[in-house]
mmCIF file of C-alpha atoms in Angstrom:
data_model
loop_
_atom_site.group_PDB
_atom_site.id
_atom_site.type_symbol
_atom_site.label_atom_id
_atom_site.label_comp_id
_atom_site.label_asym_id
_atom_site.label_seq_id
_atom_site.Cartn_x
_atom_site.Cartn_y
_atom_site.Cartn_z
ATOM 1 C CA MET A 69 8.957 -46.474 -17.321
ATOM 2 C CA VAL A 70 10.198 -48.008 -14.075
ATOM 3 C CA THR A 71 11.918 -51.401 -14.260
ATOM 4 C CA ILE A 72 11.974 -53.914 -11.394
ATOM 5 C CA ALA A 73 15.489 -55.186 -10.628
ATOM 6 C CA VAL A 74 16.725 -57.759 -8.141
ATOM 7 C CA LEU A 75 19.842 -59.685 -7.185
ATOM 8 C CA ALA A 76 19.336 -63.185 -8.599
ATOM 9 C CA SER A 77 19.123 -65.266 -5.435
ATOM 10 C CA HIS A 78 16.947 -65.917 -2.364
ATOM 11 C CA SER A 79 13.446 -64.742 -3.420
ATOM 12 C CA ALA A 80 14.248 -63.236 -6.818
ATOM 13 C CA LEU A 81 11.943 -65.496 -8.832
ATOM 14 C CA ASP A 82 8.966 -64.421 -6.732
ATOM 15 C CA VAL A 83 9.907 -60.759 -7.260
ATOM 16 C CA LEU A 84 10.432 -61.219 -11.006
ATOM 17 C CA ASP A 85 7.232 -63.205 -11.490
ATOM 18 C CA GLY A 86 5.203 -60.638 -9.564
ATOM 19 C CA ALA A 87 6.719 -57.801 -11.565
ATOM 20 C CA LYS A 88 5.781 -59.491 -14.853
ATOM 21 C CA ASP A 89 2.221 -60.036 -13.586
ATOM 22 C CA GLU A 90 1.936 -56.272 -13.112
ATOM 23 C CA GLY A 91 3.399 -55.423 -16.519
ATOM 24 C CA PHE A 92 6.904 -54.345 -15.486
ATOM 25 C CA SER A 93 10.106 -55.062 -17.380
ATOM 26 C CA THR A 94 12.606 -56.929 -15.220
ATOM 27 C CA ILE A 95 16.345 -57.087 -14.577
ATOM 28 C CA ALA A 96 18.178 -59.831 -12.698
ATOM 29 C CA VAL A 97 21.807 -59.462 -11.636
ATOM 30 C CA ALA A 98 23.198 -63.001 -11.441
ATOM 31 C CA LYS A 99 26.561 -64.401 -10.413
ATOM 32 C CA LYS A 100 28.356 -66.470 -13.024
ATOM 33 C CA GLY A 101 27.758 -70.121 -12.277
ATOM 34 C CA ARG A 102 24.468 -69.374 -10.490
ATOM 35 C CA ASP A 103 22.565 -67.958 -13.453
ATOM 36 C CA LEU A 104 20.908 -71.038 -14.993
ATOM 37 C CA PRO A 105 17.464 -70.701 -13.328
ATOM 38 C CA TYR A 106 17.239 -67.087 -14.516
ATOM 39 C CA ARG A 107 17.889 -68.217 -18.078
ATOM 40 C CA GLU A 108 15.449 -71.132 -17.867
ATOM 41 C CA PHE A 109 12.417 -69.314 -16.470
ATOM 42 C CA PRO A 110 11.107 -66.612 -18.866
ATOM 43 C CA VAL A 111 10.565 -63.882 -16.262
ATOM 44 C CA VAL A 112 13.837 -62.003 -16.861
ATOM 45 C CA ASP A 113 13.949 -59.362 -19.586
ATOM 46 C CA LYS A 114 17.585 -58.430 -18.977
ATOM 47 C CA LEU A 115 20.111 -60.709 -17.312
ATOM 48 C CA ILE A 116 23.298 -59.053 -16.077
ATOM 49 C CA ILE A 117 26.125 -61.469 -15.230
ATOM 50 C CA VAL A 118 28.812 -60.613 -12.677
ATOM 51 C CA ASP A 119 31.786 -62.531 -11.307
ATOM 52 C CA ASP A 120 31.023 -61.297 -7.796
ATOM 53 C CA PHE A 121 27.847 -59.760 -6.400
ATOM 54 C CA LYS A 122 29.856 -56.828 -5.043
ATOM 55 C CA GLU A 123 30.140 -55.676 -8.670
ATOM 56 C CA LEU A 124 26.604 -54.395 -8.153
ATOM 57 C CA ILE A 125 28.138 -51.151 -6.879
ATOM 58 C CA SER A 126 30.399 -50.799 -9.933
ATOM 59 C CA GLU A 127 29.910 -47.881 -12.292
ATOM 60 C CA ARG A 128 28.962 -50.245 -15.120
ATOM 61 C CA ILE A 129 26.108 -51.914 -13.262
ATOM 62 C CA ILE A 130 24.877 -48.712 -11.631
ATOM 63 C CA ASN A 131 24.733 -46.926 -15.001
ATOM 64 C CA GLU A 132 22.848 -49.841 -16.525
ATOM 65 C CA LEU A 133 20.315 -49.837 -13.695
ATOM 66 C CA LYS A 134 19.892 -46.065 -13.813
ATOM 67 C CA SER A 135 19.378 -46.035 -17.580
ATOM 68 C CA SER A 136 16.563 -48.546 -17.101
ATOM 69 C CA GLU A 137 14.966 -46.461 -14.308
ATOM 70 C CA ALA A 138 15.333 -49.465 -12.048
ATOM 71 C CA VAL A 139 13.810 -49.850 -8.616
ATOM 72 C CA PHE A 140 15.938 -52.431 -6.819
ATOM 73 C CA ILE A 141 14.174 -54.942 -4.553
ATOM 74 C CA PRO A 142 16.373 -56.003 -1.610
ATOM 75 C CA ASN A 143 16.575 -59.589 -0.366
ATOM 76 C CA ARG A 144 18.835 -61.315 2.137
ATOM 77 C CA SER A 145 21.428 -62.196 -0.491
ATOM 78 C CA PHE A 146 21.642 -58.519 -1.488
ATOM 79 C CA ALA A 147 22.386 -57.595 2.133
ATOM 80 C CA VAL A 148 24.885 -60.410 2.728
ATOM 81 C CA TYR A 149 26.863 -60.370 -0.521
ATOM 82 C CA VAL A 150 26.880 -56.642 -1.308
ATOM 83 C CA GLY A 151 27.244 -55.447 2.291
ATOM 84 C CA TYR A 152 25.440 -52.860 4.394
ATOM 85 C CA ASP A 153 28.000 -50.063 3.956
ATOM 86 C CA ASN A 154 27.982 -50.499 0.187
ATOM 87 C CA ILE A 155 24.198 -50.572 0.049
ATOM 88 C CA GLU A 156 23.835 -47.452 2.167
ATOM 89 C CA ASP A 157 26.608 -45.301 0.701
ATOM 90 C CA LYS A 158 27.735 -46.655 -2.686
ATOM 91 C CA PHE A 159 24.554 -47.739 -4.448
ATOM 92 C CA PRO A 160 22.804 -44.637 -5.867
ATOM 93 C CA VAL A 161 19.833 -46.594 -7.229
ATOM 94 C CA PRO A 162 16.346 -46.383 -5.676
ATOM 95 C CA VAL A 163 15.900 -49.317 -3.288
ATOM 96 C CA PHE A 164 12.377 -50.442 -2.489
ATOM 97 C CA GLY A 165 11.958 -50.174 1.264
ATOM 98 C CA ASN A 166 14.296 -48.746 3.887
ATOM 99 C CA ARG A 167 17.875 -49.628 2.949
ATOM 100 C CA ARG A 168 19.169 -48.483 6.343
ATOM 101 C CA LEU A 169 16.970 -51.004 8.118
ATOM 102 C CA LEU A 170 18.698 -53.976 6.477
ATOM 103 C CA ARG A 171 21.685 -53.948 8.872
ATOM 104 C CA TRP A 172 19.303 -54.276 11.841
ATOM 105 C CA GLU A 173 18.731 -57.912 10.875
ATOM 106 C CA GLU A 174 21.927 -58.826 12.731
ATOM 107 C CA ARG A 175 21.932 -60.255 16.261
ATOM 108 C CA THR A 176 25.148 -58.628 17.444
ATOM 109 C CA GLY A 177 26.729 -55.175 17.192
ATOM 110 C CA PRO A 178 25.186 -51.738 17.705
ATOM 111 C CA TYR A 179 22.410 -52.356 15.164
ATOM 112 C CA ASN A 180 20.479 -55.529 15.942
ATOM 113 C CA TYR A 181 16.899 -56.699 15.941
ATOM 114 C CA TYR A 182 16.919 -57.393 19.692
ATOM 115 C CA LYS A 183 16.914 -53.616 20.177
ATOM 116 C CA LEU A 184 14.000 -53.227 17.769
ATOM 117 C CA LEU A 185 12.011 -55.931 19.542
ATOM 118 C CA ASP A 186 12.743 -54.480 22.979
ATOM 119 C CA HIS A 187 11.734 -51.004 21.818
ATOM 120 C CA ALA A 188 8.530 -52.482 20.424
ATOM 121 C CA GLY A 189 7.780 -54.350 23.633
ATOM 122 C CA ILE A 190 7.702 -57.670 21.766
ATOM 123 C CA ARG A 191 8.662 -60.740 23.751
ATOM 124 C CA ARG A 192 11.874 -62.430 22.576
ATOM 125 C CA PRO A 193 14.215 -65.078 24.010
ATOM 126 C CA ARG A 194 16.395 -63.915 26.887
ATOM 127 C CA THR A 195 20.005 -63.405 25.775
ATOM 128 C CA PHE A 196 23.359 -63.935 27.484
ATOM 129 C CA SER A 197 26.511 -61.888 26.885
ATOM 130 C CA SER A 198 28.778 -64.908 27.395
ATOM 131 C CA ILE A 199 28.614 -68.658 27.919
ATOM 132 C CA ASP A 200 29.659 -68.131 31.544
ATOM 133 C CA GLU A 201 26.268 -66.498 32.202
ATOM 134 C CA VAL A 202 24.250 -69.426 30.838
ATOM 135 C CA ASP A 203 21.944 -70.870 33.499
ATOM 136 C CA GLY A 204 19.780 -73.266 31.477
ATOM 137 C CA PRO A 205 19.055 -74.591 27.974
ATOM 138 C CA VAL A 206 20.223 -72.266 25.189
ATOM 139 C CA MET A 207 20.443 -71.920 21.432
ATOM 140 C CA ILE A 208 23.861 -70.617 20.340
ATOM 141 C CA LYS A 209 24.142 -68.944 16.936
ATOM 142 C CA LEU A 210 27.418 -68.090 15.225
ATOM 143 C CA PRO A 211 28.791 -68.197 11.652
ATOM 144 C CA GLU A 212 29.940 -71.456 10.139
ATOM 145 C CA ALA A 213 33.699 -71.828 9.806
ATOM 146 C CA VAL A 214 33.785 -72.079 6.011
ATOM 147 C CA ARG A 215 30.493 -70.767 4.667
ATOM 148 C CA ARG A 216 30.476 -67.557 6.630
ATOM 149 C CA VAL A 217 27.019 -66.479 5.465
ATOM 150 C CA GLU A 218 25.503 -69.632 7.016
ATOM 151 C CA ARG A 219 24.784 -69.647 10.728
ATOM 152 C CA GLY A 220 26.095 -72.528 12.816
ATOM 153 C CA PHE A 221 23.335 -73.114 15.373
ATOM 154 C CA PHE A 222 23.529 -75.621 18.189
ATOM 155 C CA ILE A 223 21.560 -76.389 21.346
ATOM 156 C CA ALA A 224 23.113 -76.869 24.787
ATOM 157 C CA ARG A 225 21.617 -77.964 28.110
ATOM 158 C CA ASP A 226 23.728 -75.625 30.236
ATOM 159 C CA ARG A 227 27.059 -73.787 30.400
ATOM 160 C CA ASP A 228 29.248 -76.901 30.601
ATOM 161 C CA ASP A 229 27.389 -78.583 27.743
ATOM 162 C CA ALA A 230 27.754 -75.413 25.643
ATOM 163 C CA LEU A 231 31.512 -75.253 26.197
ATOM 164 C CA ARG A 232 31.908 -78.940 25.347
ATOM 165 C CA LYS A 233 29.819 -78.731 22.197
ATOM 166 C CA VAL A 234 31.425 -75.591 20.784
ATOM 167 C CA LYS A 235 34.855 -77.170 21.243
ATOM 168 C CA GLU A 236 33.724 -80.373 19.499
ATOM 169 C CA LEU A 237 32.236 -78.399 16.588
ATOM 170 C CA ALA A 238 35.415 -76.331 16.298
ATOM 171 C CA ASP A 239 37.571 -79.470 16.307
ATOM 172 C CA ARG A 240 35.474 -80.797 13.413
ATOM 173 C CA GLY A 241 35.859 -77.546 11.481
ATOM 174 C CA ILE A 242 32.179 -76.604 11.605
ATOM 175 C CA VAL A 243 32.617 -73.382 13.626
ATOM 176 C CA ARG A 244 35.516 -71.262 14.840
ATOM 177 C CA LEU A 245 36.249 -70.755 18.521
ATOM 178 C CA SER A 246 37.211 -67.159 17.746
ATOM 179 C CA ASP A 247 33.593 -66.449 16.735
ATOM 180 C CA LEU A 248 32.288 -67.399 20.166
ATOM 181 C CA GLU A 249 33.049 -63.936 21.550
ATOM 182 C CA ASN A 250 30.458 -62.413 19.210
ATOM 183 C CA ALA A 251 28.010 -65.321 19.190
ATOM 184 C CA SER A 252 24.330 -64.873 19.910
ATOM 185 C CA ILE A 253 23.358 -66.939 22.954
ATOM 186 C CA GLU A 254 19.610 -67.210 23.456
ATOM 187 C CA GLU A 255 17.364 -68.880 25.973
ATOM 188 C CA LEU A 256 15.925 -71.992 24.308
ATOM 189 C CA VAL A 257 12.199 -71.412 23.819
ATOM 190 C CA ILE A 258 10.232 -74.569 23.079
ATOM 191 C CA GLY A 259 7.151 -74.149 20.920
ATOM 192 C CA ALA A 260 5.701 -74.335 17.424
ATOM 193 C CA HIS A 261 7.599 -72.150 14.957
ATOM 194 C CA PHE A 262 6.013 -69.867 12.375
ATOM 195 C CA ASN A 263 7.222 -67.230 9.949
ATOM 196 C CA ALA A 264 4.624 -64.459 9.648
ATOM 197 C CA ASN A 265 4.915 -62.581 6.340
ATOM 198 C CA TYR A 266 3.612 -59.021 6.547
ATOM 199 C CA PHE A 267 3.432 -56.085 4.143
ATOM 200 C CA TYR A 268 3.364 -52.470 5.307
ATOM 201 C CA SER A 269 1.938 -50.291 2.546
ATOM 202 C CA LYS A 270 2.902 -46.625 2.473
ATOM 203 C CA VAL A 271 0.584 -46.044 -0.485
ATOM 204 C CA ARG A 272 -2.516 -47.562 1.099
ATOM 205 C CA GLY A 273 -1.493 -46.682 4.656
ATOM 206 C CA ARG A 274 -2.083 -50.099 6.161
ATOM 207 C CA LEU A 275 -0.440 -53.214 7.551
ATOM 208 C CA GLU A 276 -1.299 -56.427 5.718
ATOM 209 C CA MET A 277 -0.871 -60.009 6.940
ATOM 210 C CA HIS A 278 -0.177 -62.155 3.868
ATOM 211 C CA SER A 279 0.930 -65.662 4.828
ATOM 212 C CA PHE A 280 2.680 -68.023 7.206
ATOM 213 C CA ASP A 281 5.368 -70.556 6.439
ATOM 214 C CA ARG A 282 7.809 -72.844 8.226
ATOM 215 C CA ARG A 283 11.457 -73.615 7.574
ATOM 216 C CA ILE A 284 12.893 -76.792 6.093
ATOM 217 C CA GLN A 285 16.434 -77.118 7.425
ATOM 218 C CA SER A 286 19.285 -79.498 6.660
ATOM 219 C CA ASN A 287 20.216 -81.751 8.232
ATOM 220 C CA LEU A 288 17.718 -81.133 11.032
ATOM 221 C CA ASP A 289 14.861 -82.183 8.759
ATOM 222 C CA GLY A 290 16.459 -85.561 8.147
ATOM 223 C CA ILE A 291 17.460 -86.108 11.771
ATOM 224 C CA TYR A 292 13.992 -85.715 13.246
ATOM 225 C CA ARG A 293 12.581 -88.225 10.750
ATOM 226 C CA ILE A 294 14.832 -90.894 12.272
ATOM 227 C CA PRO A 295 13.688 -92.800 15.411
ATOM 228 C CA ALA A 296 15.249 -91.482 18.628
ATOM 229 C CA GLN A 297 17.273 -94.627 19.324
ATOM 230 C CA ASP A 298 18.846 -94.378 15.866
ATOM 231 C CA GLN A 299 19.589 -90.674 16.355
ATOM 232 C CA LEU A 300 21.528 -91.510 19.514
ATOM 233 C CA GLY A 301 23.372 -94.324 17.798
ATOM 234 C CA LEU A 302 24.388 -92.205 14.809
ATOM 235 C CA ASN A 303 25.582 -89.235 16.905
ATOM 236 C CA VAL A 304 25.186 -86.840 13.965
ATOM 237 C CA ASP A 305 25.917 -83.125 14.371
ATOM 238 C CA VAL A 306 22.600 -81.356 13.821
ATOM 239 C CA ARG A 307 22.788 -78.451 11.367
ATOM 240 C CA TYR A 308 20.236 -75.707 10.821
ATOM 241 C CA ILE A 309 20.931 -74.726 7.216
ATOM 242 C CA GLU A 310 17.819 -73.316 5.605
ATOM 243 C CA VAL A 311 17.070 -75.150 2.345
ATOM 244 C CA GLY A 312 13.381 -74.473 1.803
ATOM 245 C CA HIS A 313 10.004 -73.557 3.264
ATOM 246 C CA GLU A 314 6.543 -75.049 3.495
ATOM 247 C CA PRO A 315 3.177 -73.265 3.775
ATOM 248 C CA ALA A 316 1.450 -73.083 7.141
ATOM 249 C CA THR A 317 -1.679 -71.678 8.730
ATOM 250 C CA ILE A 318 -2.081 -70.518 12.292
ATOM 251 C CA ARG A 319 -4.894 -70.891 14.798
ATOM 252 C CA GLU A 320 -7.335 -68.096 14.002
ATOM 253 C CA SER A 321 -7.597 -66.891 17.600
ATOM 254 C CA LEU A 322 -3.845 -66.155 17.494
ATOM 255 C CA LEU A 323 -4.202 -63.664 14.638
ATOM 256 C CA GLU A 324 -5.022 -60.937 17.168
ATOM 257 C CA LYS A 325 -1.530 -61.329 18.644
ATOM 258 C CA VAL A 326 0.052 -61.636 15.194
ATOM 259 C CA PHE A 327 -1.377 -58.268 14.182
ATOM 260 C CA GLU A 328 -0.383 -56.718 17.517
ATOM 261 C CA ILE A 329 3.285 -57.602 17.167
ATOM 262 C CA GLY A 330 3.207 -56.501 13.506
ATOM 263 C CA TYR A 331 1.914 -53.039 14.409
ATOM 264 C CA ARG A 332 4.381 -52.754 17.288
ATOM 265 C CA PHE A 333 7.272 -53.645 14.989
ATOM 266 C CA VAL A 334 6.198 -51.051 12.388
ATOM 267 C CA LYS A 335 5.995 -48.331 15.065
ATOM 268 C CA ALA A 336 9.371 -49.266 16.575
ATOM 269 C CA THR A 337 11.139 -49.101 13.207
ATOM 270 C CA GLU A 338 9.575 -45.720 12.448
ATOM 271 C CA GLU A 339 10.939 -44.380 15.736
ATOM 272 C CA MET A 340 14.376 -46.020 15.620
ATOM 273 C CA VAL A 341 15.194 -46.201 11.889
ATOM 274 C CA PRO A 342 13.021 -43.624 10.090
ATOM 275 C CA PRO A 343 11.115 -43.840 7.816
ATOM 276 C CA GLY A 344 10.705 -47.321 9.277
ATOM 277 C CA VAL A 345 9.815 -50.562 7.553
ATOM 278 C CA ILE A 346 8.395 -50.247 4.030
ATOM 279 C CA GLY A 347 6.832 -53.155 2.176
ATOM 280 C CA PRO A 348 7.433 -56.790 3.164
ATOM 281 C CA PHE A 349 8.895 -57.999 6.433
ATOM 282 C CA THR A 350 8.835 -61.246 8.382
ATOM 283 C CA LEU A 351 8.648 -61.957 12.100
ATOM 284 C CA GLN A 352 9.667 -65.484 13.050
ATOM 285 C CA PHE A 353 8.246 -66.693 16.334
ATOM 286 C CA MET A 354 7.525 -69.616 18.592
ATOM 287 C CA VAL A 355 4.030 -70.225 19.939
ATOM 288 C CA THR A 356 4.398 -71.537 23.491
ATOM 289 C CA PRO A 357 1.945 -73.917 25.201
ATOM 290 C CA GLU A 358 0.590 -70.811 26.962
ATOM 291 C CA LEU A 359 -0.104 -69.370 23.462
ATOM 292 C CA ASP A 360 2.434 -66.566 23.847
ATOM 293 C CA LEU A 361 4.345 -65.426 20.756
ATOM 294 C CA VAL A 362 8.122 -65.249 21.246
ATOM 295 C CA VAL A 363 9.890 -63.634 18.288
ATOM 296 C CA TYR A 364 13.308 -65.169 17.693
ATOM 297 C CA ASP A 365 14.227 -63.733 14.273
ATOM 298 C CA VAL A 366 13.382 -60.781 12.047
ATOM 299 C CA ALA A 367 13.649 -60.134 8.304
ATOM 300 C CA PRO A 368 13.165 -56.415 7.481
ATOM 301 C CA ARG A 369 12.684 -57.209 3.756
ATOM 302 C CA ILE A 370 11.083 -59.962 1.668
ATOM 303 C CA GLY A 371 11.438 -63.262 3.495
ATOM 304 C CA GLY A 372 12.685 -66.418 1.840
ATOM 305 C CA GLY A 373 9.605 -68.264 3.042
ATOM 306 C CA THR A 374 7.343 -66.301 0.716
ATOM 307 C CA ASN A 375 8.689 -68.579 -2.039
ATOM 308 C CA ALA A 376 6.232 -71.173 -0.739
ATOM 309 C CA TYR A 377 3.509 -69.045 -2.333
ATOM 310 C CA LEU A 378 5.202 -68.312 -5.661
ATOM 311 C CA GLY A 379 2.581 -68.631 -8.393
ATOM 312 C CA ILE A 380 -0.303 -69.315 -6.014
ATOM 313 C CA GLY A 381 -0.278 -66.353 -3.618
ATOM 314 C CA GLY A 382 -0.446 -66.077 0.151
ATOM 315 C CA GLN A 383 -3.691 -67.436 1.590
ATOM 316 C CA TYR A 384 -4.496 -64.388 3.728
ATOM 317 C CA SER A 385 -3.711 -61.945 0.883
ATOM 318 C CA LYS A 386 -7.010 -62.979 -0.743
ATOM 319 C CA LEU A 387 -8.861 -61.245 2.077
ATOM 320 C CA TYR A 388 -7.451 -57.902 0.880
ATOM 321 C CA PHE A 389 -7.449 -58.317 -2.891
ATOM 322 C CA GLY A 390 -10.190 -60.838 -3.622
ATOM 323 C CA LYS A 391 -7.575 -63.218 -4.992
ATOM 324 C CA PRO A 392 -4.358 -64.680 -3.588
ATOM 325 C CA ILE A 393 -1.221 -62.770 -4.582
ATOM 326 C CA SER A 394 2.422 -63.490 -3.898
ATOM 327 C CA THR A 395 4.657 -61.113 -1.953
ATOM 328 C CA GLY A 396 6.581 -60.474 -5.176
ATOM 329 C CA ARG A 397 3.380 -59.330 -6.879
ATOM 330 C CA ARG A 398 2.408 -57.236 -3.832
ATOM 331 C CA ILE A 399 5.709 -55.375 -4.160
ATOM 332 C CA ALA A 400 4.996 -54.720 -7.838
ATOM 333 C CA ILE A 401 1.497 -53.445 -7.014
ATOM 334 C CA GLU A 402 2.951 -51.047 -4.451
ATOM 335 C CA VAL A 403 5.536 -49.724 -6.926
ATOM 336 C CA LYS A 404 2.890 -49.310 -9.631
ATOM 337 C CA GLU A 405 0.526 -47.440 -7.304
ATOM 338 C CA ALA A 406 3.378 -45.310 -5.972
ATOM 339 C CA VAL A 407 4.315 -44.253 -9.514
ATOM 340 C CA ALA A 408 0.676 -43.474 -10.364
ATOM 341 C CA ASN A 409 0.304 -41.352 -7.211
ATOM 342 C CA ASN A 410 3.713 -39.600 -7.420
ATOM 343 C CA MET A 411 4.772 -41.419 -4.241
ATOM 344 C CA LEU A 412 7.797 -43.371 -5.464
ATOM 345 C CA ASP A 413 9.996 -41.430 -3.054
ATOM 346 C CA LYS A 414 7.791 -42.657 -0.201
ATOM 347 C CA VAL A 415 8.402 -46.350 -0.941
ATOM 348 C CA THR A 416 12.088 -46.152 -1.900
ATOM 349 C CA THR A 417 15.235 -44.909 -0.177
#
């Protein structure tokens, strides 16, 4: 009998809860010192503790997963802490979805989601190869100096403002000047932001639109709750560290465009990274005053924002299943139906 396994971080509780709802046994691989929630909530049948998440590719862990007939559900923490090369070449355990698509979540390098969006014909922010090319307001994205997995975003009015701000942030130890060469520099698009959580089912042969959410970011969330005159007086460095999500709905007339970009993304991934996207993915976009959708980020796996629907289910999922289900449960349903139809090799890589 197949077991559902996941790295204990990011969206693991949603995955584990959904697996239990569908009758699966579960495994969570937790890092020592970050394991308490997975002991407290009774959704983990087997808890494997490691000193470092990279131990996931060790012979001990792999043998334990294989003996349990595990299907491993990837999340962002899996990609970041284990590493793309390790996931693709040193992890001989079935991974739900397309493991080779995970590295395309990056903004720089030969594999990046800008290429996927361009191939799909999906509008995205204009990008600049260097600060010298900047000709207007931009959002600059680069790793934080200490917590390298966190992205140090900042907004600049123009080239001179960008150079001044990156130097100030580097002087304060928030970013490194050496990272600027590989930074992502995007046109600043002003609009309402949404995360659209999709599910592409290989078993049922359809694209599903499950839910929308929005990010809660520190310390941005606190800054914009302060009156403007106090913001100026405090002169606080705005950070964009994701700390949570909140549910959202979108204007119904925009759903046409939401489905269009979803289908385009599925087709582009099939052509560029076969077999393409499998299961959950998220497109994060701005809705402009002209009601255009501008995609500024992509998650080719379960998105962290689906946690907003843990235990209650995504609102639009009810339209498919007659009841709201979470993304974690939708994954478990897909695995169960794949096993029943001898299609497990179609939903795993």
